[in-house]
Coordinates of C-alpha atoms in Angstrom, one line a residue:
M171 CA -32.5 5.2 -5.0
E172 CA -29.3 3.4 -4.0
K173 CA -26.2 5.5 -3.6
K174 CA -23.5 4.8 -6.3
R175 CA -20.3 3.4 -5.1
P176 CA -17.4 5.9 -5.6
T177 CA -14.9 5.0 -8.4
I178 CA -11.3 5.9 -9.0
Y179 CA -12.6 8.5 -11.4
D180 CA -14.6 10.2 -8.7
V181 CA -11.5 10.4 -6.6
A182 CA -9.5 11.8 -9.5
L183 CA -12.1 14.4 -10.4
R184 CA -12.3 15.6 -6.8
A185 CA -8.5 15.7 -6.4
K186 CA -8.1 17.3 -9.9
V187 CA -5.6 14.6 -10.9
S188 CA -5.6 11.7 -13.4
A189 CA -7.0 8.3 -12.5
N190 CA -3.5 7.0 -13.1
T191 CA -2.2 9.3 -10.3
V192 CA -4.9 8.0 -7.9
S193 CA -3.9 4.4 -8.9
R194 CA -0.3 5.2 -8.0
V195 CA -1.3 6.3 -4.6
I196 CA -3.6 3.3 -4.0
N197 CA -0.9 0.9 -5.0
G198 CA 1.9 2.6 -3.1
K199 CA 3.9 3.5 -6.2
T200 CA 6.3 6.4 -6.5
G201 CA 6.0 9.5 -8.7
V202 CA 3.4 11.3 -6.6
G203 CA 4.4 14.2 -4.3
D204 CA 3.7 13.9 -0.6
A205 CA 1.1 16.7 -0.5
T206 CA -0.8 15.3 -3.5
R207 CA -0.6 11.8 -2.0
E208 CA -2.1 13.0 1.3
R209 CA -4.8 15.0 -0.4
I210 CA -5.8 11.9 -2.5
R211 CA -5.8 9.7 0.6
G212 CA -8.0 12.2 2.4
I213 CA -10.5 12.2 -0.6
I214 CA -10.4 8.4 -0.6
D215 CA -11.4 8.4 3.0
E216 CA -14.0 11.1 2.6
L217 CA -15.7 9.3 -0.3
G218 CA -15.3 5.9 1.2
Y219 CA -13.6 4.6 -1.9
F220 CA -12.1 1.2 -2.1
P221 CA -10.7 -0.7 -5.1
N222 CA -13.0 -3.1 -7.0
V223 CA -11.7 -6.5 -6.0
G224 CA -13.3 -8.2 -9.0
A225 CA -11.7 -5.8 -11.5
R226 CA -8.3 -6.2 -9.7
A227 CA -8.7 -10.0 -10.0
L228 CA -9.4 -9.9 -13.7
R229 CA -6.6 -7.5 -14.4
G230 CA -4.0 -9.1 -12.1
G231 CA -5.0 -12.7 -12.8
R232 CA -5.3 -13.5 -9.1
P233 CA -8.3 -14.5 -7.1
G234 CA -10.2 -11.7 -5.6
C235 CA -11.1 -13.2 -2.2
I236 CA -9.7 -14.4 1.0
G237 CA -10.8 -18.0 1.7
V238 CA -11.8 -19.5 5.0
V239 CA -11.6 -23.3 4.8
R240 CA -12.9 -25.8 7.3
S241 CA -10.7 -28.8 7.9
S242 CA -13.4 -30.6 9.9
T243 CA -17.1 -31.1 9.7
T244 CA -19.7 -28.9 11.5
D245 CA -20.3 -31.9 13.8
D246 CA -16.8 -31.4 15.1
V247 CA -17.0 -27.6 15.5
P248 CA -20.5 -26.1 14.8
L249 CA -20.8 -22.8 13.0
S250 CA -22.5 -21.4 16.1
H251 CA -19.4 -21.9 18.2
P252 CA -18.4 -18.4 19.7
F253 CA -14.9 -18.5 18.3
I254 CA -16.2 -19.0 14.8
Q255 CA -18.8 -16.3 15.2
W256 CA -16.0 -13.9 16.4
L257 CA -13.7 -14.9 13.6
F258 CA -16.3 -14.2 10.9
G259 CA -17.1 -10.9 12.5
E260 CA -13.4 -9.8 12.7
M261 CA -12.6 -10.9 9.1
H262 CA -15.6 -8.9 7.9
R263 CA -14.5 -5.9 9.9
V264 CA -10.9 -6.0 8.9
F265 CA -11.0 -7.3 5.3
G266 CA -14.6 -6.5 4.2
S267 CA -14.1 -2.8 5.1
K268 CA -11.2 -2.7 2.7
G269 CA -13.3 -4.2 -0.1
E270 CA -11.9 -7.7 0.1
R271 CA -14.3 -10.5 -0.6
I272 CA -14.3 -13.3 2.0
C273 CA -15.3 -16.8 0.8
F274 CA -16.3 -19.3 3.5
D275 CA -15.7 -22.7 2.0
M276 CA -17.8 -24.9 4.3
S277 CA -18.4 -27.8 1.9
P278 CA -15.2 -29.6 1.3
C279 CA -15.5 -31.9 4.3
A280 CA -17.6 -35.0 4.5
P281 CA -17.6 -37.2 7.6
G282 CA -14.6 -39.5 7.4
N283 CA -13.1 -37.5 4.5
G284 CA -11.6 -34.3 6.0
T285 CA -8.6 -34.1 3.8
D286 CA -10.5 -32.6 0.8
Y287 CA -10.3 -29.2 2.6
G288 CA -7.1 -28.6 0.5
R289 CA -9.0 -28.6 -2.8
S290 CA -9.7 -24.9 -2.8
I291 CA -6.1 -24.1 -1.8
W292 CA -4.7 -26.4 -4.5
E293 CA -6.9 -24.9 -7.1
S294 CA -5.7 -21.3 -6.1
L295 CA -9.2 -20.1 -5.6
F296 CA -8.1 -17.6 -2.9
S297 CA -5.5 -14.8 -2.7
A298 CA -5.1 -15.8 1.0
C299 CA -6.5 -18.6 3.0
V300 CA -7.4 -19.1 6.7
L301 CA -7.6 -22.7 7.8
L302 CA -10.4 -22.7 10.4
N303 CA -10.1 -25.9 12.4
P304 CA -7.2 -27.8 13.9
L305 CA -5.8 -30.6 11.8
S306 CA -6.0 -34.2 12.7
P307 CA -2.7 -35.8 13.9
G308 CA -0.7 -37.0 10.9
D309 CA -2.6 -34.8 8.4
T310 CA -0.3 -34.4 5.4
T311 CA -2.3 -31.9 3.3
I312 CA -0.5 -28.7 4.3
P313 CA 3.0 -30.1 3.7
R314 CA 1.8 -31.4 0.3
I315 CA 0.4 -28.0 -0.6
H316 CA 3.7 -26.4 0.3
R317 CA 5.7 -28.9 -1.8

């Protein structure tokens, strides 16, 4: 039988506080004493709790993932390249361990048409985005996104 992922209610029950108090600690809000805050953080670590990114995305109206977008084709920089393997591993270690979803958008580039990599950024599919490859000289996509 698969172990159930701990919820905010599990943390609250163990800490003998309300789920709202746990939420205040998770979100860094005021109104919780230092001793209670530290006790809740300890229980969060002990249980391995992390917020549900999907629920946060629905509630907050923002995407629930970090995007990694390629600005060139796999012919230019293959996925087996050691840097890309390292980057994927580090992103999973840093963000995945915190419950963030990581979306690798590998399809927006076709040979001769690398400028479509901005599509996912323009459409606000990510809460944060990492552009994986160097840009071609004269590429205007990033300045257009910022405008």
